[in-house]
């Protein structure tokens, strides 16, 4: 496997900053045209984190839905799966 040349490691100071940062990053990808909401997926460690991430996405303007599977074609939302 070739080394990643354009790798950036991002860390946050607290959970709220992490959730809002992820949501803002995904929203920026959509706004730049680099991704569409159905092509964005998040994995959360549990339902509480998943619900908070869904709220952060809504506040950032990214429609998201909780699901246990990838979304069907034609759905225009990001998916959030809790494990």
PDB file of N, CA and C in Angstrom:
ATOM      1  N   UNK A   1       0.843  -1.168   0.000  1.00  0.00           N
ATOM      2  CA  UNK A   1       0.000   0.000   0.000  1.00  0.00           C
ATOM      3  C   UNK A   1       0.893   1.236   0.000  1.00  0.00           C
ATOM      4  N   UNK A   2       0.615   2.184  -0.869  1.00  0.00           N
ATOM      5  CA  UNK A   2       1.408   3.410  -0.969  1.00  0.00           C
ATOM      6  C   UNK A   2       1.121   4.331   0.216  1.00  0.00           C
ATOM      7  N   UNK A   3       2.123   5.075   0.679  1.00  0.00           N
ATOM      8  CA  UNK A   3       1.891   6.009   1.783  1.00  0.00           C
ATOM      9  C   UNK A   3       0.981   7.155   1.338  1.00  0.00           C
ATOM     10  N   UNK A   4       0.223   7.687   2.284  1.00  0.00           N
ATOM     11  CA  UNK A   4      -0.654   8.824   2.009  1.00  0.00           C
ATOM     12  C   UNK A   4       0.167  10.100   2.056  1.00  0.00           C
ATOM     13  N   UNK A   5       0.143  10.849   0.983  1.00  0.00           N
ATOM     14  CA  UNK A   5       0.912  12.086   0.934  1.00  0.00           C
ATOM     15  C   UNK A   5       0.128  13.267   1.481  1.00  0.00           C
ATOM     16  N   UNK A   6      -1.195  13.228   1.369  1.00  0.00           N
ATOM     17  CA  UNK A   6      -2.033  14.351   1.789  1.00  0.00           C
ATOM     18  C   UNK A   6      -2.867  13.984   3.002  1.00  0.00           C
ATOM     19  N   UNK A   7      -2.230  13.468   4.014  1.00  0.00           N
ATOM     20  CA  UNK A   7      -2.926  13.034   5.213  1.00  0.00           C
ATOM     21  C   UNK A   7      -2.913  14.150   6.249  1.00  0.00           C
ATOM     22  N   UNK A   8      -4.086  14.433   6.811  1.00  0.00           N
ATOM     23  CA  UNK A   8      -4.208  15.407   7.880  1.00  0.00           C
ATOM     24  C   UNK A   8      -4.894  14.748   9.053  1.00  0.00           C
ATOM     25  N   UNK A   9      -4.325  14.852  10.225  1.00  0.00           N
ATOM     26  CA  UNK A   9      -4.924  14.314  11.434  1.00  0.00           C
ATOM     27  C   UNK A   9      -5.618  15.466  12.156  1.00  0.00           C
ATOM     28  N   UNK A  10      -6.877  15.245  12.496  1.00  0.00           N
ATOM     29  CA  UNK A  10      -7.654  16.276  13.166  1.00  0.00           C
ATOM     30  C   UNK A  10      -8.045  15.772  14.541  1.00  0.00           C
ATOM     31  N   UNK A  11      -7.872  16.610  15.540  1.00  0.00           N
ATOM     32  CA  UNK A  11      -8.319  16.271  16.887  1.00  0.00           C
ATOM     33  C   UNK A  11      -9.169  17.419  17.418  1.00  0.00           C
ATOM     34  N   UNK A  12     -10.048  17.091  18.345  1.00  0.00           N
ATOM     35  CA  UNK A  12     -10.895  18.093  18.960  1.00  0.00           C
ATOM     36  C   UNK A  12     -10.682  18.081  20.457  1.00  0.00           C
ATOM     37  N   UNK A  13     -11.036  19.185  21.097  1.00  0.00           N
ATOM     38  CA  UNK A  13     -10.825  19.313  22.540  1.00  0.00           C
ATOM     39  C   UNK A  13     -11.923  18.668  23.373  1.00  0.00           C
ATOM     40  N   UNK A  14     -13.119  18.528  22.804  1.00  0.00           N
ATOM     41  CA  UNK A  14     -14.226  17.944  23.563  1.00  0.00           C
ATOM     42  C   UNK A  14     -15.228  17.305  22.597  1.00  0.00           C
ATOM     43  N   UNK A  15     -16.149  16.507  23.114  1.00  0.00           N
ATOM     44  CA  UNK A  15     -17.095  15.804  22.253  1.00  0.00           C
ATOM     45  C   UNK A  15     -17.987  16.724  21.414  1.00  0.00           C
ATOM     46  N   UNK A  16     -18.410  17.841  21.978  1.00  0.00           N
ATOM     47  CA  UNK A  16     -19.261  18.769  21.225  1.00  0.00           C
ATOM     48  C   UNK A  16     -18.499  19.316  20.020  1.00  0.00           C
ATOM     49  N   UNK A  17     -17.261  19.702  20.225  1.00  0.00           N
ATOM     50  CA  UNK A  17     -16.438  20.203  19.119  1.00  0.00           C
ATOM     51  C   UNK A  17     -16.221  19.118  18.071  1.00  0.00           C
ATOM     52  N   UNK A  18     -16.087  17.874  18.510  1.00  0.00           N
ATOM     53  CA  UNK A  18     -15.899  16.772  17.575  1.00  0.00           C
ATOM     54  C   UNK A  18     -17.129  16.585  16.688  1.00  0.00           C
ATOM     55  N   UNK A  19     -18.301  16.560  17.299  1.00  0.00           N
ATOM     56  CA  UNK A  19     -19.527  16.364  16.530  1.00  0.00           C
ATOM     57  C   UNK A  19     -19.797  17.519  15.575  1.00  0.00           C
ATOM     58  N   UNK A  20     -19.644  18.750  16.061  1.00  0.00           N
ATOM     59  CA  UNK A  20     -19.880  19.893  15.171  1.00  0.00           C
ATOM     60  C   UNK A  20     -18.811  19.966  14.090  1.00  0.00           C
ATOM     61  N   UNK A  21     -17.581  19.596  14.426  1.00  0.00           N
ATOM     62  CA  UNK A  21     -16.514  19.597  13.426  1.00  0.00           C
ATOM     63  C   UNK A  21     -16.758  18.590  12.318  1.00  0.00           C
ATOM     64  N   UNK A  22     -17.196  17.393  12.670  1.00  0.00           N
ATOM     65  CA  UNK A  22     -17.519  16.381  11.661  1.00  0.00           C
ATOM     66  C   UNK A  22     -18.666  16.848  10.769  1.00  0.00           C
ATOM     67  N   UNK A  23     -19.695  17.400  11.383  1.00  0.00           N
ATOM     68  CA  UNK A  23     -20.846  17.874  10.614  1.00  0.00           C
ATOM     69  C   UNK A  23     -20.448  19.020   9.683  1.00  0.00           C
ATOM     70  N   UNK A  24     -19.645  19.936  10.168  1.00  0.00           N
ATOM     71  CA  UNK A  24     -19.207  21.056   9.321  1.00  0.00           C
ATOM     72  C   UNK A  24     -18.321  20.584   8.175  1.00  0.00           C
ATOM     73  N   UNK A  25     -17.462  19.617   8.454  1.00  0.00           N
ATOM     74  CA  UNK A  25     -16.600  19.069   7.405  1.00  0.00           C
ATOM     75  C   UNK A  25     -17.441  18.422   6.310  1.00  0.00           C
ATOM     76  N   UNK A  26     -18.403  17.597   6.708  1.00  0.00           N
ATOM     77  CA  UNK A  26     -19.264  16.937   5.725  1.00  0.00           C
ATOM     78  C   UNK A  26     -20.077  17.961   4.939  1.00  0.00           C
ATOM     79  N   UNK A  27     -20.573  18.992   5.609  1.00  0.00           N
ATOM     80  CA  UNK A  27     -21.332  20.039   4.932  1.00  0.00           C
ATOM     81  C   UNK A  27     -20.453  20.761   3.917  1.00  0.00           C
ATOM     82  N   UNK A  28     -19.207  21.016   4.264  1.00  0.00           N
ATOM     83  CA  UNK A  28     -18.280  21.675   3.334  1.00  0.00           C
ATOM     84  C   UNK A  28     -18.037  20.807   2.105  1.00  0.00           C
ATOM     85  N   UNK A  29     -17.922  19.492   2.293  1.00  0.00           N
ATOM     86  CA  UNK A  29     -17.758  18.593   1.143  1.00  0.00           C
ATOM     87  C   UNK A  29     -18.936  18.709   0.179  1.00  0.00           C
ATOM     88  N   UNK A  30     -20.139  18.786   0.730  1.00  0.00           N
ATOM     89  CA  UNK A  30     -21.345  18.906  -0.102  1.00  0.00           C
ATOM     90  C   UNK A  30     -21.355  20.263  -0.804  1.00  0.00           C
ATOM     91  N   UNK A  31     -21.066  21.317  -0.075  1.00  0.00           N
ATOM     92  CA  UNK A  31     -21.093  22.665  -0.656  1.00  0.00           C
ATOM     93  C   UNK A  31     -20.060  22.829  -1.760  1.00  0.00           C
ATOM     94  N   UNK A  32     -18.904  22.192  -1.631  1.00  0.00           N
ATOM     95  CA  UNK A  32     -17.865  22.283  -2.664  1.00  0.00           C
ATOM     96  C   UNK A  32     -18.145  21.369  -3.845  1.00  0.00           C
ATOM     97  N   UNK A  33     -19.111  20.475  -3.696  1.00  0.00           N
ATOM     98  CA  UNK A  33     -19.433  19.549  -4.766  1.00  0.00           C
ATOM     99  C   UNK A  33     -18.559  18.305  -4.760  1.00  0.00           C
ATOM    100  N   UNK A  34     -17.828  18.076  -3.672  1.00  0.00           N
ATOM    101  CA  UNK A  34     -16.962  16.902  -3.574  1.00  0.00           C
ATOM    102  C   UNK A  34     -17.725  15.649  -3.154  1.00  0.00           C
ATOM    103  N   UNK A  35     -18.939  15.816  -2.627  1.00  0.00           N
ATOM    104  CA  UNK A  35     -19.753  14.681  -2.186  1.00  0.00           C
ATOM    105  C   UNK A  35     -21.213  15.099  -2.172  1.00  0.00           C
ATOM    106  N   UNK A  36     -22.089  14.118  -2.211  1.00  0.00           N
ATOM    107  CA  UNK A  36     -23.518  14.369  -2.029  1.00  0.00           C
ATOM    108  C   UNK A  36     -23.923  13.718  -0.711  1.00  0.00           C
ATOM    109  N   UNK A  37     -24.974  14.216  -0.054  1.00  0.00           N
ATOM    110  CA  UNK A  37     -25.349  13.645   1.241  1.00  0.00           C
ATOM    111  C   UNK A  37     -25.486  12.121   1.252  1.00  0.00           C
ATOM    112  N   UNK A  38     -26.093  11.488   0.223  1.00  0.00           N
ATOM    113  CA  UNK A  38     -26.208  10.031   0.290  1.00  0.00           C
ATOM    114  C   UNK A  38     -24.863   9.294   0.239  1.00  0.00           C
ATOM    115  N   UNK A  39     -23.802   9.962  -0.186  1.00  0.00           N
ATOM    116  CA  UNK A  39     -22.484   9.316  -0.265  1.00  0.00           C
ATOM    117  C   UNK A  39     -21.679   9.516   1.020  1.00  0.00           C
ATOM    118  N   UNK A  40     -22.277  10.193   2.000  1.00  0.00           N
ATOM    119  CA  UNK A  40     -21.603  10.445   3.273  1.00  0.00           C
ATOM    120  C   UNK A  40     -22.215   9.538   4.331  1.00  0.00           C
ATOM    121  N   UNK A  41     -21.380   8.848   5.059  1.00  0.00           N
ATOM    122  CA  UNK A  41     -21.859   7.992   6.137  1.00  0.00           C
ATOM    123  C   UNK A  41     -21.015   8.194   7.385  1.00  0.00           C
ATOM    124  N   UNK A  42     -21.651   8.149   8.514  1.00  0.00           N
ATOM    125  CA  UNK A  42     -20.979   8.276   9.800  1.00  0.00           C
ATOM    126  C   UNK A  42     -21.238   7.022  10.607  1.00  0.00           C
ATOM    127  N   UNK A  43     -20.289   6.618  11.407  1.00  0.00           N
ATOM    128  CA  UNK A  43     -20.479   5.532  12.364  1.00  0.00           C
ATOM    129  C   UNK A  43     -20.330   6.121  13.757  1.00  0.00           C
ATOM    130  N   UNK A  44     -21.313   5.872  14.593  1.00  0.00           N
ATOM    131  CA  UNK A  44     -21.292   6.375  15.962  1.00  0.00           C
ATOM    132  C   UNK A  44     -21.195   5.180  16.914  1.00  0.00           C
ATOM    133  N   UNK A  45     -20.538   5.358  18.058  1.00  0.00           N
ATOM    134  CA  UNK A  45     -20.354   4.223  18.969  1.00  0.00           C
ATOM    135  C   UNK A  45     -21.633   3.752  19.647  1.00  0.00           C
ATOM    136  N   UNK A  46     -22.644   4.615  19.723  1.00  0.00           N
ATOM    137  CA  UNK A  46     -23.911   4.224  20.353  1.00  0.00           C
ATOM    138  C   UNK A  46     -25.005   5.195  19.920  1.00  0.00           C
ATOM    139  N   UNK A  47     -26.225   4.916  20.329  1.00  0.00           N
ATOM    140  CA  UNK A  47     -27.373   5.725  19.892  1.00  0.00           C
ATOM    141  C   UNK A  47     -27.288   7.164  20.404  1.00  0.00           C
ATOM    142  N   UNK A  48     -26.783   7.365  21.599  1.00  0.00           N
ATOM    143  CA  UNK A  48     -26.659   8.726  22.131  1.00  0.00           C
ATOM    144  C   UNK A  48     -25.763   9.574  21.234  1.00  0.00           C
ATOM    145  N   UNK A  49     -24.597   9.045  20.879  1.00  0.00           N
ATOM    146  CA  UNK A  49     -23.697   9.775  19.983  1.00  0.00           C
ATOM    147  C   UNK A  49     -24.347   9.974  18.617  1.00  0.00           C
ATOM    148  N   UNK A  50     -25.047   8.956  18.129  1.00  0.00           N
ATOM    149  CA  UNK A  50     -25.700   9.057  16.825  1.00  0.00           C
ATOM    150  C   UNK A  50     -26.739  10.177  16.818  1.00  0.00           C
ATOM    151  N   UNK A  51     -27.533  10.271  17.873  1.00  0.00           N
ATOM    152  CA  UNK A  51     -28.545  11.332  17.955  1.00  0.00           C
ATOM    153  C   UNK A  51     -27.896  12.709  18.032  1.00  0.00           C
ATOM    154  N   UNK A  52     -26.817  12.818  18.787  1.00  0.00           N
ATOM    155  CA  UNK A  52     -26.120  14.106  18.887  1.00  0.00           C
ATOM    156  C   UNK A  52     -25.475  14.483  17.550  1.00  0.00           C
ATOM    157  N   UNK A  53     -24.954  13.497  16.834  1.00  0.00           N
ATOM    158  CA  UNK A  53     -24.374  13.768  15.521  1.00  0.00           C
ATOM    159  C   UNK A  53     -25.464  14.176  14.539  1.00  0.00           C
ATOM    160  N   UNK A  54     -26.626  13.550  14.624  1.00  0.00           N
ATOM    161  CA  UNK A  54     -27.738  13.934  13.760  1.00  0.00           C
ATOM    162  C   UNK A  54     -28.128  15.393  14.025  1.00  0.00           C
ATOM    163  N   UNK A  55     -28.172  15.777  15.284  1.00  0.00           N
ATOM    164  CA  UNK A  55     -28.501  17.166  15.637  1.00  0.00           C
ATOM    165  C   UNK A  55     -27.434  18.130  15.112  1.00  0.00           C
ATOM    166  N   UNK A  56     -26.165  17.772  15.254  1.00  0.00           N
ATOM    167  CA  UNK A  56     -25.080  18.622  14.759  1.00  0.00           C
ATOM    168  C   UNK A  56     -25.162  18.775  13.242  1.00  0.00           C
ATOM    169  N   UNK A  57     -25.501  17.692  12.546  1.00  0.00           N
ATOM    170  CA  UNK A  57     -25.651  17.762  11.089  1.00  0.00           C
ATOM    171  C   UNK A  57     -26.800  18.695  10.714  1.00  0.00           C
ATOM    172  N   UNK A  58     -27.917  18.581  11.406  1.00  0.00           N
ATOM    173  CA  UNK A  58     -29.062  19.450  11.124  1.00  0.00           C
ATOM    174  C   UNK A  58     -28.691  20.911  11.338  1.00  0.00           C
ATOM    175  N   UNK A  59     -27.984  21.203  12.411  1.00  0.00           N
ATOM    176  CA  UNK A  59     -27.566  22.576  12.693  1.00  0.00           C
ATOM    177  C   UNK A  59     -26.589  23.095  11.647  1.00  0.00           C
ATOM    178  N   UNK A  60     -25.802  22.195  11.042  1.00  0.00           N
ATOM    179  CA  UNK A  60     -24.839  22.596  10.011  1.00  0.00           C
ATOM    180  C   UNK A  60     -25.487  22.654   8.630  1.00  0.00           C
ATOM    181  N   UNK A  61     -26.755  22.244   8.528  1.00  0.00           N
ATOM    182  CA  UNK A  61     -27.445  22.292   7.241  1.00  0.00           C
ATOM    183  C   UNK A  61     -27.296  21.032   6.405  1.00  0.00           C
ATOM    184  N   UNK A  62     -26.841  19.949   7.016  1.00  0.00           N
ATOM    185  CA  UNK A  62     -26.678  18.680   6.311  1.00  0.00           C
ATOM    186  C   UNK A  62     -27.776  17.722   6.758  1.00  0.00           C
ATOM    187  N   UNK A  63     -28.711  17.385   5.869  1.00  0.00           N
ATOM    188  CA  UNK A  63     -29.747  16.445   6.268  1.00  0.00           C
ATOM    189  C   UNK A  63     -29.146  15.068   6.553  1.00  0.00           C
ATOM    190  N   UNK A  64     -29.516  14.477   7.671  1.00  0.00           N
ATOM    191  CA  UNK A  64     -28.975  13.174   8.048  1.00  0.00           C
ATOM    192  C   UNK A  64     -30.070  12.357   8.714  1.00  0.00           C
ATOM    193  N   UNK A  65     -29.964  11.069   8.604  1.00  0.00           N
ATOM    194  CA  UNK A  65     -30.953  10.157   9.179  1.00  0.00           C
ATOM    195  C   UNK A  65     -30.229   8.999   9.861  1.00  0.00           C
ATOM    196  N   UNK A  66     -30.796   8.532  10.979  1.00  0.00           N
ATOM    197  CA  UNK A  66     -30.246   7.354  11.647  1.00  0.00           C
ATOM    198  C   UNK A  66     -30.719   6.113  10.910  1.00  0.00           C
ATOM    199  N   UNK A  67     -29.829   5.180  10.708  1.00  0.00           N
ATOM    200  CA  UNK A  67     -30.177   3.957   9.999  1.00  0.00           C
ATOM    201  C   UNK A  67     -29.278   2.825  10.457  1.00  0.00           C
ATOM    202  N   UNK A  68     -29.720   1.614  10.258  1.00  0.00           N
ATOM    203  CA  UNK A  68     -28.870   0.476  10.584  1.00  0.00           C
ATOM    204  C   UNK A  68     -28.208  -0.078   9.327  1.00  0.00           C
ATOM    205  N   UNK A  69     -28.541   0.491   8.177  1.00  0.00           N
ATOM    206  CA  UNK A  69     -27.980   0.048   6.900  1.00  0.00           C
ATOM    207  C   UNK A  69     -27.753   1.259   6.003  1.00  0.00           C
ATOM    208  N   UNK A  70     -26.924   1.130   4.979  1.00  0.00           N
ATOM    209  CA  UNK A  70     -26.791   2.220   4.007  1.00  0.00           C
ATOM    210  C   UNK A  70     -28.151   2.560   3.400  1.00  0.00           C
ATOM    211  N   UNK A  71     -28.321   3.807   3.009  1.00  0.00           N
ATOM    212  CA  UNK A  71     -29.601   4.263   2.476  1.00  0.00           C
ATOM    213  C   UNK A  71     -29.851   3.760   1.066  1.00  0.00           C
ATOM    214  N   UNK A  72     -31.123   3.641   0.721  1.00  0.00           N
ATOM    215  CA  UNK A  72     -31.514   3.252  -0.633  1.00  0.00           C
ATOM    216  C   UNK A  72     -31.190   4.367  -1.614  1.00  0.00           C
ATOM    217  N   UNK A  73     -31.086   4.012  -2.895  1.00  0.00           N
ATOM    218  CA  UNK A  73     -30.874   5.009  -3.945  1.00  0.00           C
ATOM    219  C   UNK A  73     -31.998   6.033  -3.915  1.00  0.00           C
ATOM    220  N   UNK A  74     -31.656   7.275  -4.207  1.00  0.00           N
ATOM    221  CA  UNK A  74     -32.647   8.334  -4.268  1.00  0.00           C
ATOM    222  C   UNK A  74     -32.866   9.064  -2.956  1.00  0.00           C
ATOM    223  N   UNK A  75     -32.378   8.506  -1.843  1.00  0.00           N
ATOM    224  CA  UNK A  75     -32.503   9.184  -0.559  1.00  0.00           C
ATOM    225  C   UNK A  75     -31.448  10.275  -0.507  1.00  0.00           C
ATOM    226  N   UNK A  76     -31.853  11.476  -0.158  1.00  0.00           N
ATOM    227  CA  UNK A  76     -30.949  12.617  -0.213  1.00  0.00           C
ATOM    228  C   UNK A  76     -30.474  13.037   1.177  1.00  0.00           C
ATOM    229  N   UNK A  77     -30.053  12.087   1.962  1.00  0.00           N
ATOM    230  CA  UNK A  77     -29.571  12.374   3.309  1.00  0.00           C
ATOM    231  C   UNK A  77     -28.306  11.563   3.589  1.00  0.00           C
ATOM    232  N   UNK A  78     -27.494  12.093   4.491  1.00  0.00           N
ATOM    233  CA  UNK A  78     -26.347  11.323   4.980  1.00  0.00           C
ATOM    234  C   UNK A  78     -26.871  10.273   5.945  1.00  0.00           C
ATOM    235  N   UNK A  79     -26.162   9.171   6.065  1.00  0.00           N
ATOM    236  CA  UNK A  79     -26.604   8.137   6.990  1.00  0.00           C
ATOM    237  C   UNK A  79     -25.710   8.118   8.230  1.00  0.00           C
ATOM    238  N   UNK A  80     -26.336   7.873   9.372  1.00  0.00           N
ATOM    239  CA  UNK A  80     -25.618   7.748  10.642  1.00  0.00           C
ATOM    240  C   UNK A  80     -25.988   6.384  11.211  1.00  0.00           C
ATOM    241  N   UNK A  81     -24.985   5.546  11.405  1.00  0.00           N
ATOM    242  CA  UNK A  81     -25.222   4.204  11.942  1.00  0.00           C
ATOM    243  C   UNK A  81     -24.620   4.113  13.333  1.00  0.00           C
ATOM    244  N   UNK A  82     -25.388   3.586  14.283  1.00  0.00           N
ATOM    245  CA  UNK A  82     -24.793   3.396  15.604  1.00  0.00           C
ATOM    246  C   UNK A  82     -24.453   1.934  15.793  1.00  0.00           C
ATOM    247  N   UNK A  83     -23.314   1.705  16.397  1.00  0.00           N
ATOM    248  CA  UNK A  83     -22.831   0.345  16.618  1.00  0.00           C
ATOM    249  C   UNK A  83     -22.820   0.051  18.081  1.00  0.00           C
TER     250      UNK A  83
END
